[in-house]
Coordinates of C-alpha atoms in Angstrom, one line a residue:
M1 CA -3.4 66.1 -0.2
N2 CA -5.0 68.8 1.9
E3 CA -5.7 68.8 5.6
E4 CA -9.4 68.0 5.1
N5 CA -8.5 64.8 3.2
I6 CA -6.0 63.8 5.9
D7 CA -8.6 64.4 8.6
G8 CA -11.0 62.1 6.7
I9 CA -8.4 59.4 6.7
N10 CA -7.5 60.0 10.3
G11 CA -11.1 59.6 11.2
C12 CA -11.2 56.2 9.4
S13 CA -8.0 55.0 11.0
K14 CA -9.7 54.7 14.3
V15 CA -11.6 51.7 13.2
R16 CA -8.8 50.2 11.1
T17 CA -6.4 47.5 12.3
G18 CA -3.2 46.1 11.0
T19 CA -2.4 47.2 7.4
Q20 CA -5.7 48.9 7.1
N21 CA -4.7 52.3 8.5
E22 CA -3.7 55.8 7.6
A23 CA -0.2 54.7 6.6
A24 CA -1.6 52.1 4.1
L25 CA -3.7 54.7 2.4
L26 CA -0.9 57.2 2.2
A27 CA 1.4 54.5 0.9
L28 CA -1.2 53.6 -1.8
M29 CA -1.4 57.3 -2.9
E30 CA 2.4 57.6 -2.9
K31 CA 2.8 54.5 -5.0
T32 CA 0.1 55.3 -7.6
G33 CA 0.2 59.1 -7.6
Y34 CA -3.5 59.2 -7.3
N35 CA -5.2 61.9 -5.1
M36 CA -7.9 61.0 -2.5
V37 CA -10.8 63.2 -1.4
Q38 CA -13.6 62.4 1.1
E39 CA -16.9 64.2 0.6
N40 CA -20.7 63.6 0.8
G41 CA -20.4 60.1 2.3
Q42 CA -17.9 58.8 -0.2
R43 CA -14.2 58.7 -0.7
K44 CA -12.8 59.4 -4.2
F45 CA -9.5 57.8 -5.3
G46 CA -8.5 59.4 -8.6
G47 CA -11.0 61.0 -10.9
P48 CA -9.0 61.9 -12.9
P49 CA -5.8 59.8 -12.4
P50 CA -2.4 61.4 -12.7
G51 CA -1.6 62.8 -16.2
W52 CA -5.2 62.4 -17.5
E53 CA -6.2 64.8 -20.2
G54 CA -9.5 65.3 -21.8
P55 CA -13.1 64.4 -20.7
P56 CA -14.0 61.5 -18.3
P57 CA -14.5 58.1 -19.8
P58 CA -17.9 57.5 -21.5
R59 CA -20.9 55.7 -20.1
G60 CA -20.4 52.0 -19.7
C61 CA -16.9 52.3 -18.2
E62 CA -18.1 52.2 -14.6
V63 CA -18.9 49.1 -12.5
F64 CA -20.8 48.7 -9.3
V65 CA -19.2 46.6 -6.5
G66 CA -21.4 45.1 -3.8
K67 CA -21.0 43.0 -0.6
I68 CA -17.6 44.5 0.3
P69 CA -16.5 43.6 3.8
R70 CA -17.1 46.7 6.0
D71 CA -13.5 46.8 7.3
M72 CA -11.9 46.7 3.8
Y73 CA -10.5 49.9 2.3
E74 CA -8.7 51.2 -0.8
D75 CA -5.3 49.7 0.0
E76 CA -6.8 46.2 -0.4
L77 CA -9.5 47.0 -3.0
V78 CA -7.6 49.1 -5.5
P79 CA -4.9 46.4 -6.3
V80 CA -7.7 43.8 -6.9
F81 CA -9.6 46.0 -9.4
E82 CA -6.4 47.2 -11.1
R83 CA -6.1 43.6 -12.4
A84 CA -8.8 44.5 -15.0
G85 CA -7.2 47.7 -16.2
K86 CA -6.4 51.3 -15.5
I87 CA -8.7 52.9 -12.9
Y88 CA -10.0 56.4 -13.7
E89 CA -11.8 56.8 -10.4
F90 CA -12.6 54.5 -7.4
R91 CA -15.5 55.7 -5.1
L92 CA -15.9 53.9 -1.8
M93 CA -19.2 54.7 0.0
M94 CA -18.4 55.6 3.7
E95 CA -20.3 55.5 7.0
F96 CA -19.8 58.4 9.5
S97 CA -18.2 55.8 11.8
G98 CA -15.4 55.3 9.4
E99 CA -16.5 51.9 8.1
N100 CA -17.4 51.5 4.4
R101 CA -21.0 51.0 3.5
G102 CA -20.5 47.7 1.7
Y103 CA -20.4 49.0 -1.8
A104 CA -18.3 51.1 -4.3
F105 CA -18.1 52.3 -7.8
V106 CA -15.0 51.7 -10.0
M107 CA -14.7 53.7 -13.3
Y108 CA -12.2 52.4 -15.8
T109 CA -10.7 54.2 -18.8
T110 CA -12.4 52.0 -21.3
K111 CA -15.6 49.9 -21.6
E112 CA -13.5 46.8 -22.4
E113 CA -11.7 47.1 -19.0
A114 CA -15.1 47.4 -17.2
Q115 CA -16.4 44.3 -19.0
L116 CA -13.2 42.4 -18.0
A117 CA -13.7 43.5 -14.4
I118 CA -17.2 42.0 -14.4
R119 CA -16.0 38.7 -16.0
I120 CA -13.1 38.1 -13.6
L121 CA -14.2 39.8 -10.4
N122 CA -18.0 39.1 -10.1
N123 CA -18.3 36.5 -7.3
Y124 CA -14.6 36.9 -6.5
E125 CA -13.6 35.7 -3.1
I126 CA -12.1 38.9 -1.7
R127 CA -11.6 37.4 1.7
P128 CA -12.2 33.8 2.9
G129 CA -15.9 33.2 2.6
K130 CA -16.6 36.8 1.4
F131 CA -17.6 37.1 -2.3
I132 CA -18.2 40.4 -3.9
G133 CA -20.6 41.2 -6.7
V134 CA -19.6 43.3 -9.7
C135 CA -21.8 44.5 -12.6
V136 CA -22.0 47.5 -15.0
S137 CA -23.2 50.8 -13.5
L138 CA -25.0 53.4 -15.6
D139 CA -26.0 56.9 -14.8
N140 CA -29.8 56.9 -15.0
C141 CA -31.0 59.9 -17.0
R142 CA -34.6 58.8 -17.4
L143 CA -37.6 59.3 -15.2
F144 CA -40.9 57.3 -15.3
I145 CA -43.9 59.6 -15.2
G146 CA -47.2 57.9 -14.4
A147 CA -50.9 58.9 -14.2
I148 CA -50.7 61.0 -17.3
P149 CA -54.0 61.7 -19.1
K150 CA -54.3 59.2 -21.8
E151 CA -55.4 61.7 -24.4
K152 CA -52.2 63.7 -24.3
K153 CA -49.9 63.5 -27.3
K154 CA -46.1 63.3 -27.1
E155 CA -45.6 66.9 -28.2
E156 CA -47.9 68.1 -25.3
I157 CA -46.1 66.0 -22.7
L158 CA -42.7 67.2 -24.0
D159 CA -43.7 70.8 -23.9
E160 CA -45.1 70.5 -20.4
M161 CA -42.1 68.7 -19.0
K162 CA -39.8 71.4 -20.5
K163 CA -41.9 74.0 -18.7
V164 CA -41.6 72.4 -15.3
T165 CA -38.1 70.9 -15.4
E166 CA -34.8 71.7 -16.9
G167 CA -32.5 69.6 -19.2
V168 CA -35.3 67.6 -21.0
V169 CA -33.9 65.9 -24.1
D170 CA -36.8 63.7 -25.2
V171 CA -40.1 62.1 -24.1
I172 CA -40.9 58.5 -25.0
V173 CA -44.7 57.8 -25.1
Y174 CA -46.2 54.4 -26.1
P175 CA -49.7 54.1 -27.6
S176 CA -52.3 52.1 -25.8
A177 CA -52.5 48.4 -26.6
T178 CA -56.3 48.7 -27.2
D179 CA -56.6 52.2 -28.6
K180 CA -53.7 53.5 -30.6
T181 CA -55.0 57.1 -30.5
K182 CA -54.3 57.2 -26.8
N183 CA -51.2 56.8 -24.7
R184 CA -50.8 54.2 -21.9
G185 CA -51.0 56.7 -19.1
F186 CA -47.3 56.9 -18.6
A187 CA -44.2 58.3 -20.3
F188 CA -40.4 58.2 -20.0
V189 CA -38.6 61.6 -19.8
E190 CA -35.0 61.6 -20.8
Y191 CA -32.7 64.3 -19.4
E192 CA -29.3 65.6 -20.5
S193 CA -27.6 64.2 -17.4
H194 CA -28.2 62.2 -14.3
R195 CA -28.0 65.4 -12.2
A196 CA -30.7 67.0 -14.3
A197 CA -32.9 63.9 -13.9
A198 CA -32.3 63.8 -10.2
M199 CA -33.2 67.5 -9.8
A200 CA -36.4 67.0 -11.8
R201 CA -37.3 64.0 -9.7
R202 CA -36.8 66.0 -6.5
K203 CA -39.1 68.7 -7.9
L204 CA -41.8 66.3 -9.1
I205 CA -42.3 64.6 -5.7
P206 CA -45.3 62.3 -5.9
G207 CA -48.4 63.7 -4.2
T208 CA -47.3 67.3 -4.4
F209 CA -47.0 68.1 -8.2
Q210 CA -49.8 68.2 -10.7
L211 CA -49.9 68.2 -14.5
W212 CA -53.1 69.1 -16.3
G213 CA -54.9 68.8 -13.0
H214 CA -53.7 65.3 -12.3
T215 CA -51.3 64.2 -9.5
I216 CA -48.6 62.4 -11.3
Q217 CA -46.4 59.5 -10.3
V218 CA -42.6 59.9 -10.5
D219 CA -39.8 57.4 -10.2
W220 CA -36.6 56.4 -11.8
A221 CA -37.1 54.4 -15.0
D222 CA -35.5 51.0 -14.8
P223 CA -32.2 51.3 -16.7
E224 CA -32.0 49.4 -19.9
K225 CA -29.9 46.3 -19.4
E226 CA -26.5 46.3 -21.0
V227 CA -25.6 43.4 -23.3
D228 CA -22.0 43.2 -24.6
E229 CA -21.5 43.5 -28.3
E230 CA -20.2 40.0 -28.7
T231 CA -23.4 38.6 -27.4
M232 CA -25.6 40.9 -29.5
Q233 CA -23.7 39.8 -32.6
R234 CA -25.2 36.3 -32.1
V235 CA -28.8 37.4 -31.6
K236 CA -31.3 36.2 -34.3
V237 CA -34.5 37.1 -32.5
L238 CA -36.4 40.4 -33.2
Y239 CA -38.5 42.2 -30.6
V240 CA -41.6 43.7 -32.2
R241 CA -43.8 46.2 -30.3
N242 CA -46.9 48.3 -30.8
L243 CA -48.9 45.4 -32.4
M244 CA -52.6 45.3 -32.3
I245 CA -54.1 43.0 -29.7
S246 CA -56.0 41.3 -32.4
T247 CA -53.0 40.6 -34.6
T248 CA -52.2 36.8 -34.6
E249 CA -48.9 35.0 -34.5
E250 CA -49.7 33.6 -38.0
T251 CA -50.1 37.1 -39.4
I252 CA -46.8 38.3 -37.9
K253 CA -45.0 35.3 -39.3
A254 CA -46.5 35.8 -42.7
E255 CA -45.5 39.5 -42.8
F256 CA -41.9 38.8 -41.7
N257 CA -41.6 36.0 -44.2
K258 CA -42.6 38.2 -47.1
F259 CA -39.1 39.6 -47.6
K260 CA -37.6 36.0 -47.6
P261 CA -40.0 33.0 -47.5
G262 CA -39.2 30.4 -44.8
A263 CA -36.7 32.7 -42.9
V264 CA -38.9 32.8 -39.8
E265 CA -38.5 29.9 -37.4
R266 CA -41.4 30.8 -35.0
V267 CA -43.2 33.7 -33.5
K268 CA -44.2 34.2 -29.8
K269 CA -46.8 37.0 -29.3
L270 CA -47.6 38.5 -25.8
R271 CA -50.4 41.0 -25.7
D272 CA -49.2 43.8 -28.0
Y273 CA -45.6 42.7 -28.6
A274 CA -43.9 39.7 -30.0
F275 CA -40.6 37.9 -30.4
V276 CA -39.8 36.7 -34.0
H277 CA -37.2 34.0 -34.1
F278 CA -35.2 33.5 -37.3
F279 CA -33.1 30.6 -38.5
N280 CA -30.2 32.9 -39.5
R281 CA -28.9 36.1 -37.9
E282 CA -28.4 37.7 -41.3
D283 CA -32.1 37.3 -42.1
A284 CA -33.1 38.7 -38.7
V285 CA -30.9 41.8 -39.3
A286 CA -32.3 42.3 -42.8
A287 CA -35.9 41.9 -41.7
M288 CA -35.3 44.4 -38.9
S289 CA -34.4 47.2 -41.3
V290 CA -37.2 46.3 -43.8
M291 CA -40.0 45.9 -41.2
N292 CA -39.3 48.7 -38.7
G293 CA -42.0 51.3 -39.2
K294 CA -44.2 49.0 -41.3
C295 CA -48.0 48.7 -40.7
I296 CA -49.5 45.4 -39.6
D297 CA -53.3 45.5 -39.2
G298 CA -53.2 49.3 -39.1
A299 CA -50.6 49.6 -36.4
S300 CA -47.1 51.1 -37.1
I301 CA -44.7 48.6 -35.5
E302 CA -41.2 49.1 -34.0
V303 CA -38.6 46.4 -34.5
T304 CA -35.3 45.9 -32.7
L305 CA -33.0 43.1 -31.9
A306 CA -34.1 41.3 -28.8
K307 CA -31.7 41.5 -25.8
P308 CA -31.0 38.1 -24.3
V309 CA -32.4 37.6 -20.8
N310 CA -29.8 37.6 -18.1
K311 CA -30.4 34.5 -16.1
E312 CA -27.9 35.3 -13.3
S313 CA -28.5 37.8 -10.5
T314 CA -26.1 40.7 -11.1
W315 CA -25.6 43.7 -8.7
R316 CA -26.7 47.1 -9.7
Q317 CA -26.8 50.5 -7.9
H318 CA -29.7 52.6 -8.7
L319 CA -28.6 56.2 -8.4
N320 CA -31.5 57.1 -6.1
G321 CA -29.6 55.2 -3.4
Q322 CA -31.0 51.7 -3.8
I323 CA -28.6 48.9 -4.0
S324 CA -30.0 46.3 -6.2
P325 CA -29.4 43.1 -8.0
N326 CA -31.0 42.5 -11.4
S327 CA -32.5 39.2 -12.4
E328 CA -34.8 39.5 -15.3
N329 CA -37.6 37.1 -16.0
L330 CA -40.4 37.9 -18.4
I331 CA -43.8 38.5 -16.9
V332 CA -46.9 39.5 -18.9
F333 CA -49.4 42.1 -17.7
A334 CA -52.3 40.3 -19.3
N335 CA -55.2 42.4 -18.2
K336 CA -54.1 45.6 -16.4
E337 CA -52.6 48.2 -18.5
E338 CA -52.4 50.2 -15.2
S339 CA -49.6 47.9 -14.2
H340 CA -47.1 50.4 -15.6
P341 CA -43.8 48.9 -16.5
K342 CA -41.0 51.3 -15.6
T343 CA -38.7 49.7 -18.1
L344 CA -38.0 51.5 -21.3
G345 CA -38.0 50.0 -24.8
K346 CA -38.6 46.3 -23.9
P347 CA -41.5 44.1 -22.8
P348 CA -42.5 44.3 -19.1
T349 CA -40.0 42.5 -16.9
L350 CA -39.9 41.6 -13.2
P351 CA -36.2 42.0 -12.1
A352 CA -36.4 40.5 -8.6
R353 CA -38.3 43.7 -7.8
L354 CA -41.4 44.5 -5.8
N355 CA -42.9 47.9 -6.3
G356 CA -39.7 49.4 -7.5
Q357 CA -37.4 48.0 -4.7
H358 CA -34.6 45.7 -5.8
S359 CA -33.0 43.2 -3.6
P360 CA -30.9 40.0 -3.5
S361 CA -32.2 37.0 -5.4
P362 CA -30.9 33.4 -5.5
P363 CA -29.0 32.1 -8.6
E364 CA -31.2 30.7 -11.4
I365 CA -32.2 27.2 -10.5
E366 CA -33.9 24.4 -12.3
R367 CA -37.6 24.5 -11.6
C368 CA -39.5 21.5 -12.8
T369 CA -41.4 18.4 -11.6
Y370 CA -40.6 14.7 -11.8
P371 CA -43.0 11.8 -11.7
F372 CA -43.5 10.2 -8.3
F373 CA -43.7 6.5 -8.9
P374 CA -45.0 4.0 -6.3
G375 CA -42.3 2.5 -4.2
I376 CA -39.9 5.5 -4.4
K377 CA -38.2 5.8 -1.0
L378 CA -38.6 9.1 0.8
T379 CA -36.2 10.3 3.5
P380 CA -37.3 12.9 6.1
I381 CA -34.9 15.9 6.1
S382 CA -34.7 19.4 7.6
M383 CA -34.9 22.4 5.2
Y384 CA -31.7 23.6 6.9
S385 CA -29.8 20.6 5.5
L386 CA -30.4 21.9 2.0
K387 CA -28.2 24.4 0.1
S388 CA -29.3 28.0 -0.2
N389 CA -30.0 27.6 -3.9
H390 CA -32.9 25.3 -3.2
F391 CA -34.9 28.4 -2.0
N392 CA -36.6 30.7 -4.5
S393 CA -38.2 32.9 -1.8
A394 CA -36.3 35.6 0.1
V395 CA -38.5 34.8 3.2
M396 CA -37.1 31.3 3.2
H397 CA -33.6 32.6 2.4
L398 CA -33.7 34.9 5.5
D399 CA -34.9 32.1 7.7
Y400 CA -32.1 29.8 6.4
Y401 CA -29.5 32.6 6.8
C402 CA -30.5 33.1 10.5
N403 CA -30.4 29.4 11.2
K404 CA -27.0 29.1 9.5
N405 CA -25.6 31.8 11.9
N406 CA -27.2 30.1 14.9
W407 CA -29.6 33.1 15.3
A408 CA -33.2 33.1 16.5
P409 CA -35.7 33.3 13.6
P410 CA -36.5 36.8 12.2
E411 CA -39.5 38.6 13.7
Y412 CA -42.0 40.2 11.3
Y413 CA -44.1 43.3 12.3
L414 CA -46.8 44.4 9.9
Y415 CA -47.8 48.1 9.3
S416 CA -50.3 49.7 7.0
T417 CA -51.4 53.0 5.6
T418 CA -53.9 54.2 3.0
S419 CA -52.9 55.6 -0.5
Q420 CA -54.5 58.7 -2.0
D421 CA -56.8 56.5 -4.0
G422 CA -58.0 54.6 -1.0
K423 CA -55.9 51.5 -1.3
V424 CA -54.5 49.7 1.8
L425 CA -50.7 49.7 1.5
L426 CA -48.6 47.3 3.6
V427 CA -45.0 47.1 4.9
Y428 CA -43.2 44.8 7.2
K429 CA -40.5 45.7 9.8
I430 CA -38.1 42.9 10.5
V431 CA -36.2 42.5 13.7
I432 CA -33.2 40.1 13.9
P433 CA -33.0 39.4 17.7
A434 CA -29.3 38.3 17.5
I435 CA -28.3 41.8 16.3
A436 CA -31.1 43.9 17.6
N437 CA -28.9 45.6 20.1
G438 CA -26.3 46.6 17.6
S439 CA -26.2 49.7 15.2
Q440 CA -29.1 48.3 13.1
S441 CA -32.0 47.5 15.4
Y442 CA -34.5 46.7 12.6
F443 CA -34.9 46.5 8.8
M444 CA -37.8 48.2 6.9
P445 CA -37.9 48.9 3.1
D446 CA -38.9 52.3 1.9
K447 CA -41.6 50.9 -0.4
L448 CA -45.2 49.9 0.3
C449 CA -47.0 47.0 -1.2
T450 CA -50.6 46.2 -2.0
T451 CA -50.4 42.5 -1.0
L452 CA -49.3 40.8 2.1
E453 CA -47.1 38.3 0.3
D454 CA -45.3 41.0 -1.6
A455 CA -44.7 43.1 1.5
K456 CA -43.2 40.1 3.4
E457 CA -41.0 39.1 0.4
L458 CA -39.8 42.7 -0.1
A459 CA -38.9 43.1 3.6
A460 CA -37.0 39.8 3.6
Q461 CA -35.1 40.9 0.4
F462 CA -34.3 44.3 1.9
T463 CA -33.0 42.6 5.1
L464 CA -30.9 40.1 3.2
L465 CA -29.3 42.9 1.3
H466 CA -28.2 44.7 4.4
L467 CA -27.1 41.6 6.2
G468 CA -24.7 40.8 3.3
P469 CA -21.5 42.2 4.9
Y470 CA -22.1 40.3 8.2

């Protein structure tokens, strides 16, 4: 270990107490043989580990860890994550003060070890009353490009993106739901690496870069959700996209039943895509290979196995710096094709996200109504006597959180600006009076919303995320 690394640990030792000190980190390195380097706001343990030969582990071997107590370090964390397998690299995000930033990345040597870590350590009580979140972390290599002229073909968009950015591998363009000769006004650009995508995103800053005389929109594409192979082996539902708006569920069912009459259980169509449910998985797999690329009502369809919806909130780290959970629930853009989904290769989803910003969401709860019969006895209660999973709104969660900590209610301050196309955009700043004199005086998301409700919900979500370690 060089002097710079020791200095980094020395700086952190000022805020550490007891076993969490320089000696503990040095003992950890001596015991494991791993090196430790601090750079660019993070501290790397390993990467590679002692005796490693060959390239780093493939994608899918890294997990994201959220809600880590700020005064917890590698000497406590590494032994916990070693329970799942051999660690290739442990990256703990660090504050200048020497505290950690509440999250880390752990790369294992195999995908199986990463999946095991998620199973056994997600919601693990790392300290009394402190539960960490663990989920798979993927390097995002895709950008979402919006406001593209709808008459442009894939080849034109690909050529243009290769001219203005480096490392372009492919461009994914979807035809319009109403006019298959046009695109939907957006595309996904895939790059050879996350670094290449990040450099391209930096160059294509919204509002400053134009393609074909149009100011384009640029953001990270929402990563495709990962579903383990064991789960996918049980799927017997097909996702069919690029259908004509006029195509009916009856037509789809008849077409998919042609290869084996009676194989289809039911069809659910939503705008220009559909889910085809089969009685048997074998029939679903066979139909996928037969029907992919076929024409229905003049449209060439794409058919894949549907990925099961994840009904639990799981933590993610978007590599543009946003910490995010991911809770996917289907939502249909029924009228506005301009509501560009930033998700690739699947129907539009709303993953507890407003305008691209992800944030904490409560666990999936039962949402239904029950009959109210005459004579039923009602008891007055306070909302604060309920459990947190009774709230589906981040605004209510934040109010509940403050009350639970005996804090004054959160204070909301509304601000607005005007977009380039003349829309009024809104954002809330939230002040928590009980901690307003500390290092974090207020909380404000870096995204603007078009509605008041979304702005308030987003600000509450953002605040809850940052209050997690308290």
